[in-house]
Short mmCIF file of C-alpha atoms in Angstrom, two decimals:
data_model
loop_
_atom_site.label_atom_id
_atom_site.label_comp_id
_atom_site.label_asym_id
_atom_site.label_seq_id
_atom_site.Cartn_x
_atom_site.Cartn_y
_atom_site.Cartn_z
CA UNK C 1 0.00 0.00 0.00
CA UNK C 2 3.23 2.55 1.31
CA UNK C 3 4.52 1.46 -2.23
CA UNK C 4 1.69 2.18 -4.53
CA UNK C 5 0.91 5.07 -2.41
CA UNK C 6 4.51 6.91 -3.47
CA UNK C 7 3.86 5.71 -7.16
CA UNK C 8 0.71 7.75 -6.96
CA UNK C 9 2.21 10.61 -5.50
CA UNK C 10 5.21 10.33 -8.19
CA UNK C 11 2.74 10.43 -10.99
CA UNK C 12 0.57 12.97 -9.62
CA UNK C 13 3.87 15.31 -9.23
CA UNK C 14 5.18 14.59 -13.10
CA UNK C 15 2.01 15.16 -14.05
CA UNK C 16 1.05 18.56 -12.43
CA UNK C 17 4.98 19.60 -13.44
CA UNK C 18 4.21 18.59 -17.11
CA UNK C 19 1.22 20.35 -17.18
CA UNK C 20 2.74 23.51 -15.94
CA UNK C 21 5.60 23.19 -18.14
CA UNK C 22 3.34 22.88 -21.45
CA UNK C 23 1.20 25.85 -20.23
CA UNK C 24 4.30 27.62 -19.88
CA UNK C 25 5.66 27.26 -23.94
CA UNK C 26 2.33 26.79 -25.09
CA UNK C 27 -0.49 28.78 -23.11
CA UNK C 28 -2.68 25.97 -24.23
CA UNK C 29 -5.04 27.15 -21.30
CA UNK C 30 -6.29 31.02 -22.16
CA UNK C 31 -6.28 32.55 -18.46
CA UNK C 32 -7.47 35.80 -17.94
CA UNK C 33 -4.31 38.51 -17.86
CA UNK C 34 -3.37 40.40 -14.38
CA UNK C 35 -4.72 43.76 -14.32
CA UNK C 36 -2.30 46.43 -13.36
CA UNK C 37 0.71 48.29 -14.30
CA UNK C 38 3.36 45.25 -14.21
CA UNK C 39 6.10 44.64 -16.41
CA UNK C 40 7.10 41.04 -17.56
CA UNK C 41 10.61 39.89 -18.09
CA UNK C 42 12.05 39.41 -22.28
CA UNK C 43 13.38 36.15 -22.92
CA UNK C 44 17.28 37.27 -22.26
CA UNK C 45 19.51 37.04 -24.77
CA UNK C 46 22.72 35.03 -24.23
CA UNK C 47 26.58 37.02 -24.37
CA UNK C 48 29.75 36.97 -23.49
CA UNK C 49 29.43 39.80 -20.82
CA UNK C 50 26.04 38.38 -19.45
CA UNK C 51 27.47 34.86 -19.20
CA UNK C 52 30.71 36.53 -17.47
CA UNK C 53 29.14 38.96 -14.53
CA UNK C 54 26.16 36.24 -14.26
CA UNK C 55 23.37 38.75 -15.29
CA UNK C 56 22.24 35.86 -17.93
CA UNK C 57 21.41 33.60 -14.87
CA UNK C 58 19.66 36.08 -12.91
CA UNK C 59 17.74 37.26 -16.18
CA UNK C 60 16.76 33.71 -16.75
CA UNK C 61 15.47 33.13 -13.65
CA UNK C 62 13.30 36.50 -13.69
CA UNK C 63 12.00 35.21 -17.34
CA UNK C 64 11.14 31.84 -15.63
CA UNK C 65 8.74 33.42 -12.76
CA UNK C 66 7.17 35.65 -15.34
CA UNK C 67 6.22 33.74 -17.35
CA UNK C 68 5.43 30.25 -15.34
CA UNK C 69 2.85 28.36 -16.91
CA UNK C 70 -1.34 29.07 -14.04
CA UNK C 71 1.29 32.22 -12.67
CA UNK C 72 -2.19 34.37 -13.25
CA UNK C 73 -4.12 31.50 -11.22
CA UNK C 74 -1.40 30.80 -8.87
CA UNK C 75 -1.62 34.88 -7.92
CA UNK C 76 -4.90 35.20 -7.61
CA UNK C 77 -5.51 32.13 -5.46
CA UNK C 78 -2.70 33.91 -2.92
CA UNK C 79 -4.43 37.19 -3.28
CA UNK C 80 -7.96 35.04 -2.33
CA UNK C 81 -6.16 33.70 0.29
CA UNK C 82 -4.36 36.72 1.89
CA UNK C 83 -7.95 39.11 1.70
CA UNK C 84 -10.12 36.15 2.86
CA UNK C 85 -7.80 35.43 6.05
CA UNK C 86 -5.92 38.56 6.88
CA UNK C 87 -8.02 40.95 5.26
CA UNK C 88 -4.80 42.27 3.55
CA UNK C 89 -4.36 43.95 0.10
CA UNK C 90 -1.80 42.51 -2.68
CA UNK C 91 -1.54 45.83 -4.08
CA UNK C 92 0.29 48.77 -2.29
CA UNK C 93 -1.83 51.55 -3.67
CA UNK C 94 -5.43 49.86 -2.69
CA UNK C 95 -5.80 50.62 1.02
CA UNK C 96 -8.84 48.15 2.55
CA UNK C 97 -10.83 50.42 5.10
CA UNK C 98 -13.57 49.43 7.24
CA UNK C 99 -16.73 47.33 5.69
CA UNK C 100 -14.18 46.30 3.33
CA UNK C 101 -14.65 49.60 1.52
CA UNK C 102 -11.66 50.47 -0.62
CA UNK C 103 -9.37 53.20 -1.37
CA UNK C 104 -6.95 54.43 -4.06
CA UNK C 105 -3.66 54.96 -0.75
CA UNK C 106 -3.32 58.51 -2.34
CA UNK C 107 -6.55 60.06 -1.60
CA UNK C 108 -6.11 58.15 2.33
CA UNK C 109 -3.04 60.26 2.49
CA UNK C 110 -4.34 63.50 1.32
CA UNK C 111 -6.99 63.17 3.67
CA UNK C 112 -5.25 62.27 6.68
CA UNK C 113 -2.39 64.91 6.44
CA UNK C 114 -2.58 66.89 2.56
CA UNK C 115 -0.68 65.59 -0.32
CA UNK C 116 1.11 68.54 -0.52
CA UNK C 117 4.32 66.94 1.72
CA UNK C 118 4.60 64.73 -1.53
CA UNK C 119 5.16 68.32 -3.15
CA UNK C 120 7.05 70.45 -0.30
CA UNK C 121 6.70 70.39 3.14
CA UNK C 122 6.67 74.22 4.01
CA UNK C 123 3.37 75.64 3.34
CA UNK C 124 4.15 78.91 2.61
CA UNK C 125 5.53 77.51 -0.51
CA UNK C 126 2.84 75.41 -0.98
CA UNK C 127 0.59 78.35 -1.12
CA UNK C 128 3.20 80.50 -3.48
CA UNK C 129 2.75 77.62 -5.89
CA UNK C 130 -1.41 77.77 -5.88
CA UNK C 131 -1.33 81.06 -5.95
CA UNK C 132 1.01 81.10 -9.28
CA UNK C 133 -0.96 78.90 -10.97
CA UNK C 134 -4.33 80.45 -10.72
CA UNK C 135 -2.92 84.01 -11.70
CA UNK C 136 -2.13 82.12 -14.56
CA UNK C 137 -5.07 80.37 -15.14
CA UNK C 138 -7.08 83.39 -14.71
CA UNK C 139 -4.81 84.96 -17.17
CA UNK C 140 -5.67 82.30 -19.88
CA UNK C 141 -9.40 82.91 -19.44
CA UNK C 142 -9.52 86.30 -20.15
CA UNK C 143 -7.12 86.23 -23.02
CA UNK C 144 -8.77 83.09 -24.67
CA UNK C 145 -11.97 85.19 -23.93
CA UNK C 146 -10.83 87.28 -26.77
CA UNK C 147 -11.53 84.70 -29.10
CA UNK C 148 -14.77 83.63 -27.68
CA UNK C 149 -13.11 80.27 -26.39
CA UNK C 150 -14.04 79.37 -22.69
CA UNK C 151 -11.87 77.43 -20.28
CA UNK C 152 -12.95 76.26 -16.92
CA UNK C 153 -12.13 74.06 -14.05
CA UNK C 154 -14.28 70.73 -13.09
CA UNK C 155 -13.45 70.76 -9.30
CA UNK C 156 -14.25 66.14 -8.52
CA UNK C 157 -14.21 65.13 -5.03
CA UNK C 158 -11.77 62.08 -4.04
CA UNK C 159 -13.89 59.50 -2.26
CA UNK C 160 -12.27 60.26 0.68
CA UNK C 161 -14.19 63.48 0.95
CA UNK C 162 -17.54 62.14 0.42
CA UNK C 163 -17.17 58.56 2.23
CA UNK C 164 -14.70 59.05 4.92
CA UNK C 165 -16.88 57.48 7.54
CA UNK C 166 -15.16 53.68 5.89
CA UNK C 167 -11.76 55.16 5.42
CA UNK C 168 -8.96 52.46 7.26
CA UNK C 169 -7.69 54.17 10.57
CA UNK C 170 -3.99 56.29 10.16
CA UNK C 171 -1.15 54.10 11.16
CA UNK C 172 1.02 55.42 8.52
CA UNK C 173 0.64 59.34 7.77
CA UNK C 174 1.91 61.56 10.87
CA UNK C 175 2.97 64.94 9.07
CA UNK C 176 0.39 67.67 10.24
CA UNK C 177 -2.50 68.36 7.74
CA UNK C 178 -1.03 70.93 5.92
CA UNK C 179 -2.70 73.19 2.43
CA UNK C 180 -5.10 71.30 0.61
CA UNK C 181 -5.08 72.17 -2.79
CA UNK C 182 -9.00 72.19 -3.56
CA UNK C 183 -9.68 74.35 -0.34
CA UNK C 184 -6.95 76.85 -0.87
CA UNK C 185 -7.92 76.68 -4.98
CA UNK C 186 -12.01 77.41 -4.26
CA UNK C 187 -11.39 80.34 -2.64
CA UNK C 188 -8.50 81.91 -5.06
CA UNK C 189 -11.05 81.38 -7.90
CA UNK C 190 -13.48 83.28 -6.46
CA UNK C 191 -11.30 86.09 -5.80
CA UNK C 192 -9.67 86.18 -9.10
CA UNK C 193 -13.36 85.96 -10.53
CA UNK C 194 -12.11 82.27 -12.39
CA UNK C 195 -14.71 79.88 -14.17
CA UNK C 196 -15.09 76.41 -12.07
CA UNK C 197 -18.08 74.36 -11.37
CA UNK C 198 -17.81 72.70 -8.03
CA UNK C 199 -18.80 68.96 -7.71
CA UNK C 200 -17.21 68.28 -4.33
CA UNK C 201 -19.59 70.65 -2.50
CA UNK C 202 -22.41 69.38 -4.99
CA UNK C 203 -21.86 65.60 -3.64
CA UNK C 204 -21.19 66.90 -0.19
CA UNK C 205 -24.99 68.12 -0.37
CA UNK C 206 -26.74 65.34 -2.13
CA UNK C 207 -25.07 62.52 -0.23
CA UNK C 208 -27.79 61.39 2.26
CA UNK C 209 -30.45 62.35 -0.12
CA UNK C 210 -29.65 60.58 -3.77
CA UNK C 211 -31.03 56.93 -3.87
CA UNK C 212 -27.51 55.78 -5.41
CA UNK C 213 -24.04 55.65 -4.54
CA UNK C 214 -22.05 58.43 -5.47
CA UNK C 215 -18.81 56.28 -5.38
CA UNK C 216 -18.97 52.44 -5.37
CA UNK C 217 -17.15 50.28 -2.54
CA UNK C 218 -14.72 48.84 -4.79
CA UNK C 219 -14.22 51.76 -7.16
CA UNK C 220 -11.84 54.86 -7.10
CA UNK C 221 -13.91 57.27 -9.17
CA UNK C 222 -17.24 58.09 -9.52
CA UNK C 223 -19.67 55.78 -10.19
CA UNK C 224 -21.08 55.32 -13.40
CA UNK C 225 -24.12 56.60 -12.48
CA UNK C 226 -23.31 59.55 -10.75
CA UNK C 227 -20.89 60.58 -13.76
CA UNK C 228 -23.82 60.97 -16.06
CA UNK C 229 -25.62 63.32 -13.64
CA UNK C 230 -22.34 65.31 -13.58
CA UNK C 231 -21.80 65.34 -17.12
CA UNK C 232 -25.09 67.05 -17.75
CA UNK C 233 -24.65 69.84 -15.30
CA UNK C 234 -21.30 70.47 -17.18
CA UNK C 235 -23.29 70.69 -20.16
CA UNK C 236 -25.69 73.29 -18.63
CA UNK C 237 -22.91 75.57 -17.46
CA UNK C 238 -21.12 75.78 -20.71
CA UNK C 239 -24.07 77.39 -22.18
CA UNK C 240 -24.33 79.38 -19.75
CA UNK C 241 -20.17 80.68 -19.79
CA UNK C 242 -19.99 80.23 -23.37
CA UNK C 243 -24.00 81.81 -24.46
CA UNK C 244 -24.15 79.14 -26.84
CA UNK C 245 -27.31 76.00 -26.92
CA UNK C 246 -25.54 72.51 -26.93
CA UNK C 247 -27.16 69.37 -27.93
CA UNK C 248 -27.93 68.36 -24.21
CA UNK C 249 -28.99 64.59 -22.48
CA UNK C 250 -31.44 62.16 -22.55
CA UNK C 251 -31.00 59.95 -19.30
CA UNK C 252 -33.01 57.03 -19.32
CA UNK C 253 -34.79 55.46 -15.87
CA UNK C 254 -32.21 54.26 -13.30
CA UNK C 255 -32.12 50.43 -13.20
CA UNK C 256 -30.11 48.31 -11.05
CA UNK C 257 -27.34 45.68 -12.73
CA UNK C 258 -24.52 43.98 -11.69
CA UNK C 259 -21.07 46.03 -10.94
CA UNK C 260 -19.50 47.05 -14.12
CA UNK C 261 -16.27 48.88 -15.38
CA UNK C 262 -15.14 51.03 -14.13
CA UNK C 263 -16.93 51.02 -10.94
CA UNK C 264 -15.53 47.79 -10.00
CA UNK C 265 -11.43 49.40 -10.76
CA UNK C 266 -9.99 48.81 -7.74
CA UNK C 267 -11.06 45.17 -6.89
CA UNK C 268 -9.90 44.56 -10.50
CA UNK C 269 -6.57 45.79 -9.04
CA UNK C 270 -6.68 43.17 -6.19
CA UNK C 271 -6.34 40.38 -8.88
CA UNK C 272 -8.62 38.18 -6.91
CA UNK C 273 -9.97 34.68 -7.68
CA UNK C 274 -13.50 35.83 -7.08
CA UNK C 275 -15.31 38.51 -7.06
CA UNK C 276 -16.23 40.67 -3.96
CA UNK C 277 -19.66 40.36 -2.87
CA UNK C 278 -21.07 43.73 -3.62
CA UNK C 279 -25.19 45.34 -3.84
CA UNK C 280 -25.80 46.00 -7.20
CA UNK C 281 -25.26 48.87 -8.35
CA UNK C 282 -27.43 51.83 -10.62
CA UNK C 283 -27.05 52.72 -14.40
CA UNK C 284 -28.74 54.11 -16.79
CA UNK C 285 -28.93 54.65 -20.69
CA UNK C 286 -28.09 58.29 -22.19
CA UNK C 287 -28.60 59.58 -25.62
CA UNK C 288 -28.52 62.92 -27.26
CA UNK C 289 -31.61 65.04 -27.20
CA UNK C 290 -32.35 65.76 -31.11
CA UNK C 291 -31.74 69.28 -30.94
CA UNK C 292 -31.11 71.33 -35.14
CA UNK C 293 -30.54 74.47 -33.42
CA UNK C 294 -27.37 73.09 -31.16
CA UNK C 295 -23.59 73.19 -32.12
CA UNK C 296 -21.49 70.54 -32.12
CA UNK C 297 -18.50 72.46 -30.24
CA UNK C 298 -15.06 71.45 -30.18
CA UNK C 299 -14.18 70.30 -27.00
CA UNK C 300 -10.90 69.64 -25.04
CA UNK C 301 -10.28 68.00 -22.14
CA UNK C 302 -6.96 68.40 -20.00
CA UNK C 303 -7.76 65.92 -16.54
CA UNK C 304 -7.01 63.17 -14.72
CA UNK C 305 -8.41 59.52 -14.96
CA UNK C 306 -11.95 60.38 -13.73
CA UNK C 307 -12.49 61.68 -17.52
CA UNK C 308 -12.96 57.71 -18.27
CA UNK C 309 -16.52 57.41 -16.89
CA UNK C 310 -17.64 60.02 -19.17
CA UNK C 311 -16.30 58.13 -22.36
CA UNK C 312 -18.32 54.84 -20.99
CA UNK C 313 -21.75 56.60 -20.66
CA UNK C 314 -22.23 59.98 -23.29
CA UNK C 315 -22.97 59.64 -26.52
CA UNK C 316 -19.65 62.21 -27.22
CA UNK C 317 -20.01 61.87 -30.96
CA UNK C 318 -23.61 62.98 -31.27
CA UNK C 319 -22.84 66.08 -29.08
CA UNK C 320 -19.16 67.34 -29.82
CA UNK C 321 -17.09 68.27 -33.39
CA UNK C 322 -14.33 66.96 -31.65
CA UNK C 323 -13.58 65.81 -28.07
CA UNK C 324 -9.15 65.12 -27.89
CA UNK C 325 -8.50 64.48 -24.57
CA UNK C 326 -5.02 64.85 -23.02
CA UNK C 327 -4.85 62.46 -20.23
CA UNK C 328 -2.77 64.50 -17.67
CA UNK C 329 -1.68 66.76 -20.57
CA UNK C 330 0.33 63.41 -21.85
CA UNK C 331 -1.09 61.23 -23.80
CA UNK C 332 -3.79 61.90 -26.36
CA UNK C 333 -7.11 60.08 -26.73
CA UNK C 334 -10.15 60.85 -29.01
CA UNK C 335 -8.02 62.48 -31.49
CA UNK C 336 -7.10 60.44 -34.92
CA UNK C 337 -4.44 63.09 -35.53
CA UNK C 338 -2.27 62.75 -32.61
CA UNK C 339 -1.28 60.17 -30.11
CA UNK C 340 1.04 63.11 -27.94
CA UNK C 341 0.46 66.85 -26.60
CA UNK C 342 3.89 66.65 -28.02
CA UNK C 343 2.97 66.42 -31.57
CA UNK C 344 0.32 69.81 -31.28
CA UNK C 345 0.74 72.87 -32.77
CA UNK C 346 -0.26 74.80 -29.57
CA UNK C 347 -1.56 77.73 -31.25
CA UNK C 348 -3.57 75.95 -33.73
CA UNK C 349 -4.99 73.68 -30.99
CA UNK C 350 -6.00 76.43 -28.42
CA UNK C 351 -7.74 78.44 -31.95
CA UNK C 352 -10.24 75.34 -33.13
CA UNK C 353 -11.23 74.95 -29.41
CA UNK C 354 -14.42 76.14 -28.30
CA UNK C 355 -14.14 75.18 -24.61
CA UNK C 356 -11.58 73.89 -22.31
CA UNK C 357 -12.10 72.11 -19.30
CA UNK C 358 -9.62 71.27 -16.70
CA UNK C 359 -10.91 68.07 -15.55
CA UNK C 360 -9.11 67.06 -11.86
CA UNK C 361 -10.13 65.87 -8.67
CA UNK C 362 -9.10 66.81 -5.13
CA UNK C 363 -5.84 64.38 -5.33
CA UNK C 364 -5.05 65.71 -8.48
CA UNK C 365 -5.18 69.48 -8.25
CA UNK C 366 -1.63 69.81 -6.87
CA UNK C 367 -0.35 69.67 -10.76
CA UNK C 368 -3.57 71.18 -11.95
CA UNK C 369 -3.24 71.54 -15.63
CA UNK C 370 0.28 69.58 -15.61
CA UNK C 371 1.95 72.77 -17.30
CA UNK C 372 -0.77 72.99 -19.79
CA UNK C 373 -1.59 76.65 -18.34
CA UNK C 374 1.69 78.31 -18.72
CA UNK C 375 2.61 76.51 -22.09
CA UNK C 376 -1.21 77.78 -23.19
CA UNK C 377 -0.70 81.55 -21.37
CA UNK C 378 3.10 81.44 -23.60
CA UNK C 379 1.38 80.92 -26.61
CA UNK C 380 -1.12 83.33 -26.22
CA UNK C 381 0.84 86.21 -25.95
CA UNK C 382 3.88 85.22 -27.99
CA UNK C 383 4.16 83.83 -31.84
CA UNK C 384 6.58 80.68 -32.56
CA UNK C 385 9.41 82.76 -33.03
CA UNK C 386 9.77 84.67 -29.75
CA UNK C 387 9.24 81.47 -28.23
CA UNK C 388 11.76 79.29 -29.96
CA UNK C 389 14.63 81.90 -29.16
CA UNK C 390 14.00 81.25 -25.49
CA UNK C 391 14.31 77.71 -26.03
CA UNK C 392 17.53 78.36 -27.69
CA UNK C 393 18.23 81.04 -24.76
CA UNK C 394 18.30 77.74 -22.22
CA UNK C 395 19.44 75.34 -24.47
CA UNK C 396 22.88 77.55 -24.74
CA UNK C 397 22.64 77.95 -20.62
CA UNK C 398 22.62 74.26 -20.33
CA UNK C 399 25.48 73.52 -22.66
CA UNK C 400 27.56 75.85 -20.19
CA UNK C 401 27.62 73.83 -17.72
CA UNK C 402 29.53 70.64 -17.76
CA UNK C 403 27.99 68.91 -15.30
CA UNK C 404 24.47 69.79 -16.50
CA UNK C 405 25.03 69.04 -19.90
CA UNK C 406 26.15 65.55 -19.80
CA UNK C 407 23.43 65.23 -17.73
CA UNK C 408 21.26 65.50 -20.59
CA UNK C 409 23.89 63.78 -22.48
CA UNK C 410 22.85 61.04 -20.07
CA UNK C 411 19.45 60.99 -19.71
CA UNK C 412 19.27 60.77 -23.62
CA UNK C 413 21.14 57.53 -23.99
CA UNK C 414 18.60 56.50 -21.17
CA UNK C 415 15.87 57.28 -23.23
CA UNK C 416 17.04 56.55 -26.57
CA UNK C 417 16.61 59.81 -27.98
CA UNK C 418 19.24 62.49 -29.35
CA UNK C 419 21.02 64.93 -27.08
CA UNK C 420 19.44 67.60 -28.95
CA UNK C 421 15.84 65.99 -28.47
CA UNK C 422 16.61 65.77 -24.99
CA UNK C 423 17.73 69.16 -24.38
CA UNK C 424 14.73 70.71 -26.03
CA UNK C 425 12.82 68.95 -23.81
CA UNK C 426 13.94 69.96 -21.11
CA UNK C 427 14.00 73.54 -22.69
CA UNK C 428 10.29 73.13 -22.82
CA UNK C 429 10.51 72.01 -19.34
CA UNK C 430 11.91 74.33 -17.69
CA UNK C 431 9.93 77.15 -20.12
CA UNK C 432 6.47 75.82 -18.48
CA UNK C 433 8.29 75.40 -15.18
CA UNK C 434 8.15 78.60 -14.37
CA UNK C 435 7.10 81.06 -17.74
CA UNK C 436 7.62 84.29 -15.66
CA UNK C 437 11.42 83.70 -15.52
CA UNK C 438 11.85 83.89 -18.69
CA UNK C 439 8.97 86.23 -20.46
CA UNK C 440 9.03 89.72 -17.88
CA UNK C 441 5.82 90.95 -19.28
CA UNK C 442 3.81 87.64 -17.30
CA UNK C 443 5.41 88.73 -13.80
CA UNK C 444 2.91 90.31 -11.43
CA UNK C 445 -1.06 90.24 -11.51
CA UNK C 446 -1.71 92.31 -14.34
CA UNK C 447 -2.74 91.29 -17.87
CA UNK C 448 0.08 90.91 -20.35
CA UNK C 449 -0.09 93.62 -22.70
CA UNK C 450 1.56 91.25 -25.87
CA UNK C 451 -0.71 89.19 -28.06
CA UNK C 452 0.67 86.38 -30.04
CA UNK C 453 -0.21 88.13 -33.74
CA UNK C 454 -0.85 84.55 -35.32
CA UNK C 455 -3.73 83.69 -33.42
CA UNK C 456 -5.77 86.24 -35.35
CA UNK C 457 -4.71 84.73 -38.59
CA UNK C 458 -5.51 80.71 -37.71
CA UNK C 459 -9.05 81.74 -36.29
CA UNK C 460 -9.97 83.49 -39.34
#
């Protein structure tokens, strides 16, 4: 019996190690992928100097657990395991709080002591910085006024503000609560007279009274729901800023359905083997109201990830010429002509635009705009020209110093790009950085007095 009971055992093992090692070159099995930012390991390549200082081996090895044949279920079942039993997390940024509510670690952090330490930790400075940034913001509204184009900002709440009653307890932030940048922000708006509609005192209000949840338990954003109902107020007050009738919504009856993307983005983050019990939660359909005496204005958005929920509810193409998005002024979406904020022409851009809004919530507002403000404030008052010979202006201060220099020299190899790429970018960089260093007329609080000529000429 001992003997047929090891010849069991020693066929079970060969064949639970064949199976994974057939998985592993052939994927025969289609497993659903991780979700997450993760990078896997390339196959390594075999040298002479990666045999020699044993890099080869190590790479090998890092190829092997990467790419084991069940890895996805093997993960998940330990994820299962760890929530179910210790009530843990297998992902650093998704905090579990209490009812097994959770939270993006960023927004329990800026609630517990400001996210503005992750910025500087002297508040004066803090408050320097704000203040900076909404001179120049209300400097861009006035001047794109000129053209009849209308920016404003589309203050979100983190969930942390509006469900902070199932936030985890602090055992990890102990800095003192310094400037929070929506607080500070609201009231600098109203002084400097700048356009913003405020959704974090909105959900504040409607909380306890709404029959749906303005943020899911296992989501980071706004529901789905909620999104739609925000969507259409931003609709109302553009007509009102801009005077204009846009093709406005049709939202259907609320109906109950199972959790769906992305109001489920943070359990997907978990990378669990089942899914968290969770009430279902609301939806409803949207269309565009037929509407022959609406435009279709062109539309861009400059915002963090909470932009997404929009894209997965309105009908965008029935209400918008265009609607480019530039995720964290980065990357573009919606936009068939480029991929980059990179590859604009900034002054053609800001000219076909017919609004701009400045989409970020209360985590987010520390880099509001992420430079898209001074670049847009620069190209407003100055043509192509005066702007490229400041570019050269720091490119030439940079090549005088050694030390910077091959900095750059560095940091191009790095990103395998040209040392003369590299120092333009940084050019640009340091341009946006801080705009009033290098153009004297966009010191102080008054309007600039220069008008970049060529604007005129692309409009008409």
């Amino acid at each position: 019996m001992k003997n047929n009971f090891h010849k069991i055992l020693f066929v079970i093992t060969i064949t639970l190690l064949t199976v994974i090692m057939v998985q592993t070159m052939t994927g025969f099995i289609s497993l659903k992928k991780l979700t997450g930012a993760m990078t896997l390991a390339d196959a390594p390549k075999l040298t002479y100097r990666n045999y020699v200082d044993g890099s080869f081996q190590h790479d090998c090895e890092q190829y092997s657990k990467d790419h084991l044949g069940f890895r996805e279920w093997a993960l998940r079942l330990y994820n299962q395991y760890t929530w179910n039993c210790y009530n843990t997390s297998s992902n650093t940024n998704v905090k579990i709080g209490k009812d097994k509510w959770l939270y993006e670690s960023g927004f329990v952090m800026d609630h517990y002591q400001s996210a503005m330490y992750e910025y500087t930790n002297d508040t004066s400075e803090m408050k320097m910085l704000f203040d900076k940034e909404a001179l120049r913001l209300w400097k861009v509204q006035e001047l794109l006024k000129e053209h009849d184009i209308h920016i404003f900002v589309s203050l979100i709440p983190g969930k942390d503000v509006i469900y902070p009653e199932h936030l985890p307890e602090n055992t990890e932030y102990f800095q003192p609560d310094g400037i929070h940048a929506y607080d500070y922000y609201k009231k600098r708006f109203d002084e400097l007279g700048i356009n913003y509609i405020d959704f974090v005192e909105l959900f504040k209000n409607i909380k306890d009274s709404v029959d749906y949840q303005l943020f899911t338990k296992t989501s980071s954003h706004w529901s789905n729901i909620a999104s739609i109902y925000v969507f259409d107020s931003i609709i109302n007050y553009m007509e009102v800023i801009g005077n204009k009738n846009i093709t406005n919504l049709n939202i259907g009856e609320k109906y109950h359905a199972q959790t769906r993307e992305p109001d489920d983005d943070l359990e997907q983050l978990l990378n669990l083997a089942f899914r968290i019990k969770s009430e279902p939660n609301y939806y409803a359909d949207v269309t565009a109201i037929n509407d022959t005496t609406a435009i279709k204005p062109y539309f861009i958005t400059i915002g963090d990830s909470y932009f997404w929920n929009f894209t997965k509810n309105i009908p965008f193409d029935d209400i918008f010429k265009k609607y480019p998005y530039w995720y964290y002024n980065s990357t573009v979406y919606y936009d068939s002509e480029h991929t980059s904020t990179r590859e604009i022409d900034m002054e053609q851009e800001l000219m076909r635009a017919d609004f701009i809004m400045l989409n970020y919530c209360t985590l987010q507002l520390y880099k509001l705009g992420n430079y898209f403000i001074a670049n847009a404030l620069i190209h407003l008052c100055y043509d192509q020209e005066t702007i490229d010979s400041v570019i050269s202006g720091i490119t030439n201060t940079i090549k005088s110093n050694v030390e910077w220099y091959n900095s750059i020299v560095e940091k191009a190899k790095n990103n395998n790009i040209t040392t003369d790429e590299a120092l333009y970018n940084d050019a640009i960089y340091l341009m946006n950085l801080n705009p009033e260093k290098y153009f004297d007329e966009l010191k102080g609080d008054k309007m600039p007095i220069s008008r970049n000529k060529n604007l005129t000429k692309i409009n008409n």
